[in-house]
PDB file of C-alpha atoms in Angstrom:
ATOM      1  CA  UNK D 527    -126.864 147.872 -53.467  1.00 55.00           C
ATOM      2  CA  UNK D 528    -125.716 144.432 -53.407  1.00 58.00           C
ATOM      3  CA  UNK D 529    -121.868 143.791 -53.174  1.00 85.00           C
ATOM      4  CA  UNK D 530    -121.482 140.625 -53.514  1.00 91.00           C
ATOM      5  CA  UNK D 531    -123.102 138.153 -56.707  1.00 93.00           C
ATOM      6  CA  UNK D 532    -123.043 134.705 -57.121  1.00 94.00           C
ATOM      7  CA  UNK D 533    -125.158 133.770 -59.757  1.00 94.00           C
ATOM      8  CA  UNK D 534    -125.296 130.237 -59.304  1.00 94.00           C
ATOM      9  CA  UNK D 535    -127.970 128.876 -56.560  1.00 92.00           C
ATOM     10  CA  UNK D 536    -126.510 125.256 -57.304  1.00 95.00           C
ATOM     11  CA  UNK D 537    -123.419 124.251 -59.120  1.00 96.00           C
ATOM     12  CA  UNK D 538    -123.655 119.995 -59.853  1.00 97.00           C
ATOM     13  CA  UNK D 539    -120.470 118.444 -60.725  1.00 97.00           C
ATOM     14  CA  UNK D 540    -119.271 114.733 -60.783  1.00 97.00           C
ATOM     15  CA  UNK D 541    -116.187 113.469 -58.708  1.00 97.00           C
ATOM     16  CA  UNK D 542    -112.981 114.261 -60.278  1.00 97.00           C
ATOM     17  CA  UNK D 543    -114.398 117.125 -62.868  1.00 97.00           C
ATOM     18  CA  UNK D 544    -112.977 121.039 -62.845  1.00 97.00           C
ATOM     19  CA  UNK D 545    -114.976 123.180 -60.375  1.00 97.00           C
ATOM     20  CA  UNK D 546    -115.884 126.768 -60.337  1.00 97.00           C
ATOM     21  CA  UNK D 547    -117.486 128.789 -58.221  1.00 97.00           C
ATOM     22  CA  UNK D 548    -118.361 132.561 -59.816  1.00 97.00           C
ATOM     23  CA  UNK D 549    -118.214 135.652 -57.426  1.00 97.00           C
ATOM     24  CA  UNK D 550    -119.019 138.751 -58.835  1.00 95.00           C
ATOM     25  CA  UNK D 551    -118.275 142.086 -56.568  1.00 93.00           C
ATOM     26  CA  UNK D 552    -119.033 145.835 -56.581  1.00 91.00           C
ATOM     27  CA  UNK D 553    -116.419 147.821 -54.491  1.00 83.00           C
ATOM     28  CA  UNK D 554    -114.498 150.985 -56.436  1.00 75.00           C
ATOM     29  CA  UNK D 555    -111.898 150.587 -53.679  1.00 75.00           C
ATOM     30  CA  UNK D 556    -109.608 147.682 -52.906  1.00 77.00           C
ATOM     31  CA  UNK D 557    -111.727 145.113 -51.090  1.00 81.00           C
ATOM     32  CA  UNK D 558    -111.201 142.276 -49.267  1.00 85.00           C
ATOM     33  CA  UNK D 559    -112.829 139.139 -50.382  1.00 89.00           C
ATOM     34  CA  UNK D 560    -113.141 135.753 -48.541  1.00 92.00           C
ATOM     35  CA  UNK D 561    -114.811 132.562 -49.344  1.00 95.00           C
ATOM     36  CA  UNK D 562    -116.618 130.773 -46.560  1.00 95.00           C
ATOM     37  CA  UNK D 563    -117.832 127.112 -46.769  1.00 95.00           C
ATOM     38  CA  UNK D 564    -120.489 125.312 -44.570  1.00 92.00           C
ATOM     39  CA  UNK D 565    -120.919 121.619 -45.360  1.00 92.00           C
ATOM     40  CA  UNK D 566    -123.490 119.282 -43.993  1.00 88.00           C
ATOM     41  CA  UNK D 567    -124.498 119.815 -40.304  1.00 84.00           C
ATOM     42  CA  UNK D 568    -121.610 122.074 -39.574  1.00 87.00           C
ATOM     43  CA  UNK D 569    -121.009 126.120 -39.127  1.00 89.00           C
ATOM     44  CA  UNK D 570    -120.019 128.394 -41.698  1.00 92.00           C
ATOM     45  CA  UNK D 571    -116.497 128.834 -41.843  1.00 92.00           C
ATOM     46  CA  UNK D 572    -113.408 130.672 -43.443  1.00 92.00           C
ATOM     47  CA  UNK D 573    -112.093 128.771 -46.614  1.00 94.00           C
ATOM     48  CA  UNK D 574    -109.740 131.144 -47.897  1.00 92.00           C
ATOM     49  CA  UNK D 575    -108.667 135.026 -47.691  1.00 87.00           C
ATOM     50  CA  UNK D 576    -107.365 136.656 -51.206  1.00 84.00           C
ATOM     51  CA  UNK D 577    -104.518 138.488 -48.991  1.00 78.00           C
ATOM     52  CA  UNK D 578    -103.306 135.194 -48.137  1.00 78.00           C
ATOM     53  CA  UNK D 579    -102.938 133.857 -51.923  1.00 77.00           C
ATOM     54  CA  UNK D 580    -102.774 130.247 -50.122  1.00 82.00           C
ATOM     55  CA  UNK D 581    -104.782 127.009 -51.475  1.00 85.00           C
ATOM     56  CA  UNK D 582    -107.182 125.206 -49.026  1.00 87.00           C
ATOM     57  CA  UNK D 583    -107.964 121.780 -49.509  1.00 92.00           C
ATOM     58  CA  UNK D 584    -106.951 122.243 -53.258  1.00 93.00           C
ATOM     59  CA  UNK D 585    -109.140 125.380 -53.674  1.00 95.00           C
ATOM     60  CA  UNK D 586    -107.990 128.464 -55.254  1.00 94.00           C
ATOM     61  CA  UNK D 587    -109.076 131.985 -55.892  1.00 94.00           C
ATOM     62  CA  UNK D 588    -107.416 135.117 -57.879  1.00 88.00           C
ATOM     63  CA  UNK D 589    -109.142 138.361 -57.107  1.00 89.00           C
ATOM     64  CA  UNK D 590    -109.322 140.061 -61.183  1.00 90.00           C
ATOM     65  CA  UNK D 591    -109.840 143.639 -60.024  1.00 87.00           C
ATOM     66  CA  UNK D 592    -110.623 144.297 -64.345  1.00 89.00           C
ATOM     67  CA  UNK D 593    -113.587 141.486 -64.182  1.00 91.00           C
ATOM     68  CA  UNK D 594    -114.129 142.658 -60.577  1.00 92.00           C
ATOM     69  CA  UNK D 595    -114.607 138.554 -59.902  1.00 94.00           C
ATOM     70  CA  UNK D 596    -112.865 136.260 -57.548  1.00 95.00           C
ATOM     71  CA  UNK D 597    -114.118 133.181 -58.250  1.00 96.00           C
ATOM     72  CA  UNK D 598    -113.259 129.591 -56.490  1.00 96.00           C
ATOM     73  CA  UNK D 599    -111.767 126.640 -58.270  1.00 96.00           C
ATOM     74  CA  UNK D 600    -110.545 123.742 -57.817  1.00 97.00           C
ATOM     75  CA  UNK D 601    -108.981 121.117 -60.617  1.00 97.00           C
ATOM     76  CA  UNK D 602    -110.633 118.154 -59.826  1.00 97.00           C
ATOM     77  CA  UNK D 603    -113.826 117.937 -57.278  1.00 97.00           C
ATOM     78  CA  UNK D 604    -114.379 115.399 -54.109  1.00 97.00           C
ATOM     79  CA  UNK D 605    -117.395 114.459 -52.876  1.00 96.00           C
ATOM     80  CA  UNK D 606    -116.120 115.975 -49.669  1.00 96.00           C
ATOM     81  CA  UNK D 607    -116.490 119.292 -51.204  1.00 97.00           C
ATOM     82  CA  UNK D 608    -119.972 119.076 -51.662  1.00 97.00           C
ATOM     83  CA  UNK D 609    -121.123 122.041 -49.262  1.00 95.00           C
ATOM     84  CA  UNK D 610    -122.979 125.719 -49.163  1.00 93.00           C
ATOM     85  CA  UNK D 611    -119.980 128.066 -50.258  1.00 96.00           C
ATOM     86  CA  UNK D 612    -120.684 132.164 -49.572  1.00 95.00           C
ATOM     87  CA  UNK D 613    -118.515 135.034 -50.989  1.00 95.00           C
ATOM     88  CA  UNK D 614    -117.694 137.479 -48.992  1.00 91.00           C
ATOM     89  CA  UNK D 615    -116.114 141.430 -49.023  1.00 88.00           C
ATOM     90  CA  UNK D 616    -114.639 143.789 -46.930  1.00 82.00           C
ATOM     91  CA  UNK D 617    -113.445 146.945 -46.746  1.00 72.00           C
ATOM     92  CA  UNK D 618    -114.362 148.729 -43.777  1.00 64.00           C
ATOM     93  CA  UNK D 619    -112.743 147.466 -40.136  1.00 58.00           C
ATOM     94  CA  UNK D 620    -115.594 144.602 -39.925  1.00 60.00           C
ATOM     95  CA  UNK D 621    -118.461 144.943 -42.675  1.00 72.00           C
ATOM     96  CA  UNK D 622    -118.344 141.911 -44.529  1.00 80.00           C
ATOM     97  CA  UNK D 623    -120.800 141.796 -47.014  1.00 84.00           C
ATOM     98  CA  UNK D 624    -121.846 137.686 -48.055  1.00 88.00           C
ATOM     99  CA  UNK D 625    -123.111 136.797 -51.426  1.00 90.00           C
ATOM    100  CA  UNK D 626    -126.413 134.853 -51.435  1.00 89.00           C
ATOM    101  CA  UNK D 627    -124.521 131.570 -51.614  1.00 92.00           C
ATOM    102  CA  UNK D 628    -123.625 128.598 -54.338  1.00 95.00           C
ATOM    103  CA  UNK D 629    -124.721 125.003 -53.435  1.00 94.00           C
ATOM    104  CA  UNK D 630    -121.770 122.598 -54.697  1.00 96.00           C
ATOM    105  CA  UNK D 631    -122.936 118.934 -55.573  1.00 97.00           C
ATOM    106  CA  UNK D 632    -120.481 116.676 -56.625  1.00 97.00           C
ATOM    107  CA  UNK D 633    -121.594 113.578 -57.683  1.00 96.00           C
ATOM    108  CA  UNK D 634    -120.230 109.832 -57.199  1.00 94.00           C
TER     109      UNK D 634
ATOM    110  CA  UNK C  66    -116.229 123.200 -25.504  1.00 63.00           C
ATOM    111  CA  UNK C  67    -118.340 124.996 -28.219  1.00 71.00           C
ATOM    112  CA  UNK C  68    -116.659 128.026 -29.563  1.00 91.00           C
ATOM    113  CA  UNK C  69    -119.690 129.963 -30.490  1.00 96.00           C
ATOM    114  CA  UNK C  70    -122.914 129.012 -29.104  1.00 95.00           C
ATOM    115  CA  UNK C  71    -126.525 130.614 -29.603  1.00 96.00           C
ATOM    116  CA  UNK C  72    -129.503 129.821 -27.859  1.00 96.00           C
ATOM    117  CA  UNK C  73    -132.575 128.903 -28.747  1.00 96.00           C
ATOM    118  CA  UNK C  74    -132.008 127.229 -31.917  1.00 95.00           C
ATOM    119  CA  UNK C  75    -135.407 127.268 -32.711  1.00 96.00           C
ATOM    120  CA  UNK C  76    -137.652 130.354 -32.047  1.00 97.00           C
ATOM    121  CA  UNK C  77    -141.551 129.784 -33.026  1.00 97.00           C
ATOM    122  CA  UNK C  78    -143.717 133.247 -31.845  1.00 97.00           C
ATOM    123  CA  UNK C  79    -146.353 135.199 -32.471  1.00 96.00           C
ATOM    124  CA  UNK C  80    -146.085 138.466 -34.315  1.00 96.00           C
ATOM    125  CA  UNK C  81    -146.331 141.447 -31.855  1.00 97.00           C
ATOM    126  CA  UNK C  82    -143.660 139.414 -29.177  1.00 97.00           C
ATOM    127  CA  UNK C  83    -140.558 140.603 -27.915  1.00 97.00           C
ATOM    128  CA  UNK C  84    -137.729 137.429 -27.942  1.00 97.00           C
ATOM    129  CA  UNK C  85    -134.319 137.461 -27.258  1.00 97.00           C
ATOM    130  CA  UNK C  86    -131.487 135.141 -28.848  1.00 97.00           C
ATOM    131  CA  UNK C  87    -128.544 134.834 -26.752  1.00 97.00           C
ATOM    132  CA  UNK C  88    -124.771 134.456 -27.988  1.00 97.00           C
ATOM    133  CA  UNK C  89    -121.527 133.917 -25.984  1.00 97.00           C
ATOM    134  CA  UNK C  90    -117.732 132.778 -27.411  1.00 96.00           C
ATOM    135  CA  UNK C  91    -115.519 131.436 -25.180  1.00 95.00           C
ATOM    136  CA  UNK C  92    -112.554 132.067 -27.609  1.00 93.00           C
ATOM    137  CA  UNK C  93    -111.556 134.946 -25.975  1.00 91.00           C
ATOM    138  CA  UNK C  94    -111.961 137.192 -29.067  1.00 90.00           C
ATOM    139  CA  UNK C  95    -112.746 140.964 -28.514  1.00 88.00           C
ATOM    140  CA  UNK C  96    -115.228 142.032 -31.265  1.00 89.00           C
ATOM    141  CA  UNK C  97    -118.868 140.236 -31.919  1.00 92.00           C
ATOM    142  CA  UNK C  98    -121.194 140.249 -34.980  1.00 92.00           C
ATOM    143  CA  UNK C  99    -125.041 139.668 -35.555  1.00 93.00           C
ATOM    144  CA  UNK C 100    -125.868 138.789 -39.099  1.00 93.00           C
ATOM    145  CA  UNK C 101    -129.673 138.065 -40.259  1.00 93.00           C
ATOM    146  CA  UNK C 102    -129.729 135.403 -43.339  1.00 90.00           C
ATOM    147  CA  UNK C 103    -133.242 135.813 -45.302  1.00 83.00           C
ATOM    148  CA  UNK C 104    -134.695 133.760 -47.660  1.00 81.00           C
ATOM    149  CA  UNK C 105    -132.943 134.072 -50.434  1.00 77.00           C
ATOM    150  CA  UNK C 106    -129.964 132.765 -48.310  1.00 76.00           C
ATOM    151  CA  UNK C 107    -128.436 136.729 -48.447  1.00 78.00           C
ATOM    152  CA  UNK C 108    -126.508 137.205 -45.190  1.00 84.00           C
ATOM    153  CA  UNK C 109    -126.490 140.657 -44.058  1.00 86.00           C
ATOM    154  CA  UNK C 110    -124.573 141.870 -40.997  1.00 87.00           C
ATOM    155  CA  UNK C 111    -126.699 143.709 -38.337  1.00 90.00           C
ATOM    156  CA  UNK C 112    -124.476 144.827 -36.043  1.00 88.00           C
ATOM    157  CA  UNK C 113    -121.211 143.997 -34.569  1.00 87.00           C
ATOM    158  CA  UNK C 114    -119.382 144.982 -31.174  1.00 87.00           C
ATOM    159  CA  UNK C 115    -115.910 145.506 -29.931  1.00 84.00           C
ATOM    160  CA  UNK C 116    -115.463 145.180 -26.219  1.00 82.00           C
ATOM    161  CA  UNK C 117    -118.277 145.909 -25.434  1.00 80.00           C
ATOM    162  CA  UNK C 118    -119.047 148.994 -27.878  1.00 82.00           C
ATOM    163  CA  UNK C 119    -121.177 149.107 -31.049  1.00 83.00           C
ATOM    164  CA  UNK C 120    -118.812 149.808 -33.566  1.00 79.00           C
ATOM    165  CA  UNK C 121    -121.236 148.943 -37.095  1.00 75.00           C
ATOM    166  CA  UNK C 122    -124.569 149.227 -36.956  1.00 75.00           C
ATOM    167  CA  UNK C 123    -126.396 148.579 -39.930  1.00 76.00           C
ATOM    168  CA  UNK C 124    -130.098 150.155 -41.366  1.00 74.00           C
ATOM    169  CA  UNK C 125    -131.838 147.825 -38.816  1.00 85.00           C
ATOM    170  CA  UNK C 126    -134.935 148.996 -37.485  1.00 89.00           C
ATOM    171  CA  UNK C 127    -135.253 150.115 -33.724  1.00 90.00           C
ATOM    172  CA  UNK C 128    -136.673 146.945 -32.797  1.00 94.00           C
ATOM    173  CA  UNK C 129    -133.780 145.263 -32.906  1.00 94.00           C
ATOM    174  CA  UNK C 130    -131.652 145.940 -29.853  1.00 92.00           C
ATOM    175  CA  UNK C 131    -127.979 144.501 -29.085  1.00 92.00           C
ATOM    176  CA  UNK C 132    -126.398 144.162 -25.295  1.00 92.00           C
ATOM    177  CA  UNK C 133    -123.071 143.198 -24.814  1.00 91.00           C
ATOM    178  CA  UNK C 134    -122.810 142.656 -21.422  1.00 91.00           C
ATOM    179  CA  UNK C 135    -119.139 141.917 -21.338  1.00 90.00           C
ATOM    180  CA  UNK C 136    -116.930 141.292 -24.422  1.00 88.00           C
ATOM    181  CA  UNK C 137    -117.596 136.904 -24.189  1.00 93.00           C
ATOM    182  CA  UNK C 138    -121.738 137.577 -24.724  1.00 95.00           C
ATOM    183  CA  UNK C 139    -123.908 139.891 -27.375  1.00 95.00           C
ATOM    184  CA  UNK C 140    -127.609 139.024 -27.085  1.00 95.00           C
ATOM    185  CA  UNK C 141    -129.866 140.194 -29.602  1.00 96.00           C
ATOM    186  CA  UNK C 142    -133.236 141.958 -28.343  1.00 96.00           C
ATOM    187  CA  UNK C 143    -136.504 141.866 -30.639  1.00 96.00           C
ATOM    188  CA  UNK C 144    -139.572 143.584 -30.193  1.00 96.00           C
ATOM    189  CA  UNK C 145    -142.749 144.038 -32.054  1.00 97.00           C
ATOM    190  CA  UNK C 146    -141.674 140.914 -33.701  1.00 96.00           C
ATOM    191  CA  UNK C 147    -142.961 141.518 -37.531  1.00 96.00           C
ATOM    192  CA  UNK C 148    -143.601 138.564 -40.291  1.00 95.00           C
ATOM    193  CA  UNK C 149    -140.647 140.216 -42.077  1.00 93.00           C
ATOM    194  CA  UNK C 150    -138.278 139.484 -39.344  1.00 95.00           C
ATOM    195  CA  UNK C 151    -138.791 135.489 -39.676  1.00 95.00           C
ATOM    196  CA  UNK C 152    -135.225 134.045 -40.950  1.00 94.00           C
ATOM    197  CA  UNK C 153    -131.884 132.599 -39.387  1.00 94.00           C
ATOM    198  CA  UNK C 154    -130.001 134.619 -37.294  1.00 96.00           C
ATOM    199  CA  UNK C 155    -126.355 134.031 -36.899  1.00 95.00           C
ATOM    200  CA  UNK C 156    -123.855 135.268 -34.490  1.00 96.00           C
ATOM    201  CA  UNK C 157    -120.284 135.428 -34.985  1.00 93.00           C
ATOM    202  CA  UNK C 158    -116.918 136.376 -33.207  1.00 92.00           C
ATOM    203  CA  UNK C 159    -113.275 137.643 -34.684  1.00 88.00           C
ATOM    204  CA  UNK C 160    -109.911 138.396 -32.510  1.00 83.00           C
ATOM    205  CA  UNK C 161    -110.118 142.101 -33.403  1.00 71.00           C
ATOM    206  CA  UNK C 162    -111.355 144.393 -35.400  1.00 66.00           C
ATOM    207  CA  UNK C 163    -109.922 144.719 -39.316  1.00 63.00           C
ATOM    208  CA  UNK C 164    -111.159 142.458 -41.865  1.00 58.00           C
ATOM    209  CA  UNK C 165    -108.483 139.923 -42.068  1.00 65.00           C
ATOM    210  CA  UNK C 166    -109.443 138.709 -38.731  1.00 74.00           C
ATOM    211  CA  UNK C 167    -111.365 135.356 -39.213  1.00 81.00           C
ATOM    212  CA  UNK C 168    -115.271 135.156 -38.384  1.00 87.00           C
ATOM    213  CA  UNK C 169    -116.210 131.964 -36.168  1.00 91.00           C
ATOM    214  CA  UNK C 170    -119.722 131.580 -36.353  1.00 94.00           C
ATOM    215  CA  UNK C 171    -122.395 130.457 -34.265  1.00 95.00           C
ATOM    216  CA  UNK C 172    -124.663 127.531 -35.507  1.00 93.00           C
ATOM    217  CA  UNK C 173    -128.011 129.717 -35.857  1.00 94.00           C
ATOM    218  CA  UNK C 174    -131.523 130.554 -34.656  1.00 96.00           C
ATOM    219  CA  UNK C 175    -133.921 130.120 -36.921  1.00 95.00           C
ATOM    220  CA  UNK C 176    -136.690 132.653 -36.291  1.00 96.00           C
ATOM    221  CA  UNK C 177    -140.517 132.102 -37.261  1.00 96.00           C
ATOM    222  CA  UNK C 178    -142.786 134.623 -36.918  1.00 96.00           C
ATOM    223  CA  UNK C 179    -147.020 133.640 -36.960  1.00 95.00           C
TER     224      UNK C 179
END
């Protein structure tokens, strides 16, 4: 069974505009979740941990054990931003499972 | 000075082949991962290693075969290549096990299967 859902293939936002990235999990337990980025040309890589409640290059995420979500925001997009973002939970040692991945655009 | 490097980048083969994709981290971190991205962009761990032992192994069919020859390398042995097993493999490496340990990733072999 899948753990990890975000619906969104491709999320196209203009410069300056709210962003949101949806993750959706399944996990009865308390899991870990993680947001990874790759941009253009370069490896994935960690974005931000919920455990560390920190904000990374202005993103945010709250892990809402009720809606079972931790989504990704951030207030006002850059065209920097523009990259493949993945989901990601764990809850066992190292079994991460990754979310099919959400395509951010933001537009000049 | 690559942290995680894979080789080949590219791997073009014929169905029925046995191929290996090679992985080594020179970051000095003790546990490795395989994960196999499919079409639909899903990336599903395989298997992962810590010094040296297979500590997750994942449904993957016997085909697929890890070696860790020391805790730095995992190489990833195919054979029987199917049409199912074209996609992007990508190797990582963390500083221990227990999930809050950061994944560094390798940039990818993209697999294609005739």
């Amino acid at each position: 069974a899948q753990r990890v859902t975000q619906p969104e293939k491709l999320l196209s936002v203009f410069k300056g505009a709210p962003v949101e990235l949806k993750c959706n999990y399944s996990y009865s337990g308390s899991p870990e979740l993680f947001w990874y980025v790759q941009y253009s040309r370069q490896r994935l890589q960690l974005l931000l941990r919920h455990i560390s409640r920190e904000s990374i290059k202005g993103f945010t995420a709250d892990l809402n054990k009720g809606e079972t979500s931790f989504h990704l925001k951030k207030p006002f997009a850059q065209e920097e931003d523009s990259a493949m973002y993945y989901c990601a939970l764990s809850h066992n040692f190292n079994k991460f499972y990754f979310g099919s991945g959400t395509k951010l655009n933001v537009k000049p | 000075d690559t942290a995680v490097s894979q080789t080949p980048k590219y791997l073009v083969t014929q169905m029925g082949n046995d191929k290996s994709i090679k992985c080594e981290q020179n970051l000095g971190h003790d546990t490795m991962y395989w994960y196999k991205q499919d079409s639909k962009k899903f990336l599903k761990i395989m298997f992962s290693y810590n010094n040296k032992e297979l500590i997750i192994n994942e449904t993957v069919p016997n085909r697929f075969s890890p070696k860790s020859p020391d805790k730095a390398h995992l190489n990833l042995h195919i054979n029987s290549l199917e049409l199912g097993d074209s996609a992007v493999y990508f190797c990582a490496s963390s500083y221990g096990q227990g999930s809050y340990n950061e994944q560094f990733f390798g940039p990818g072999t993209r697999l294609t299967v005739l």
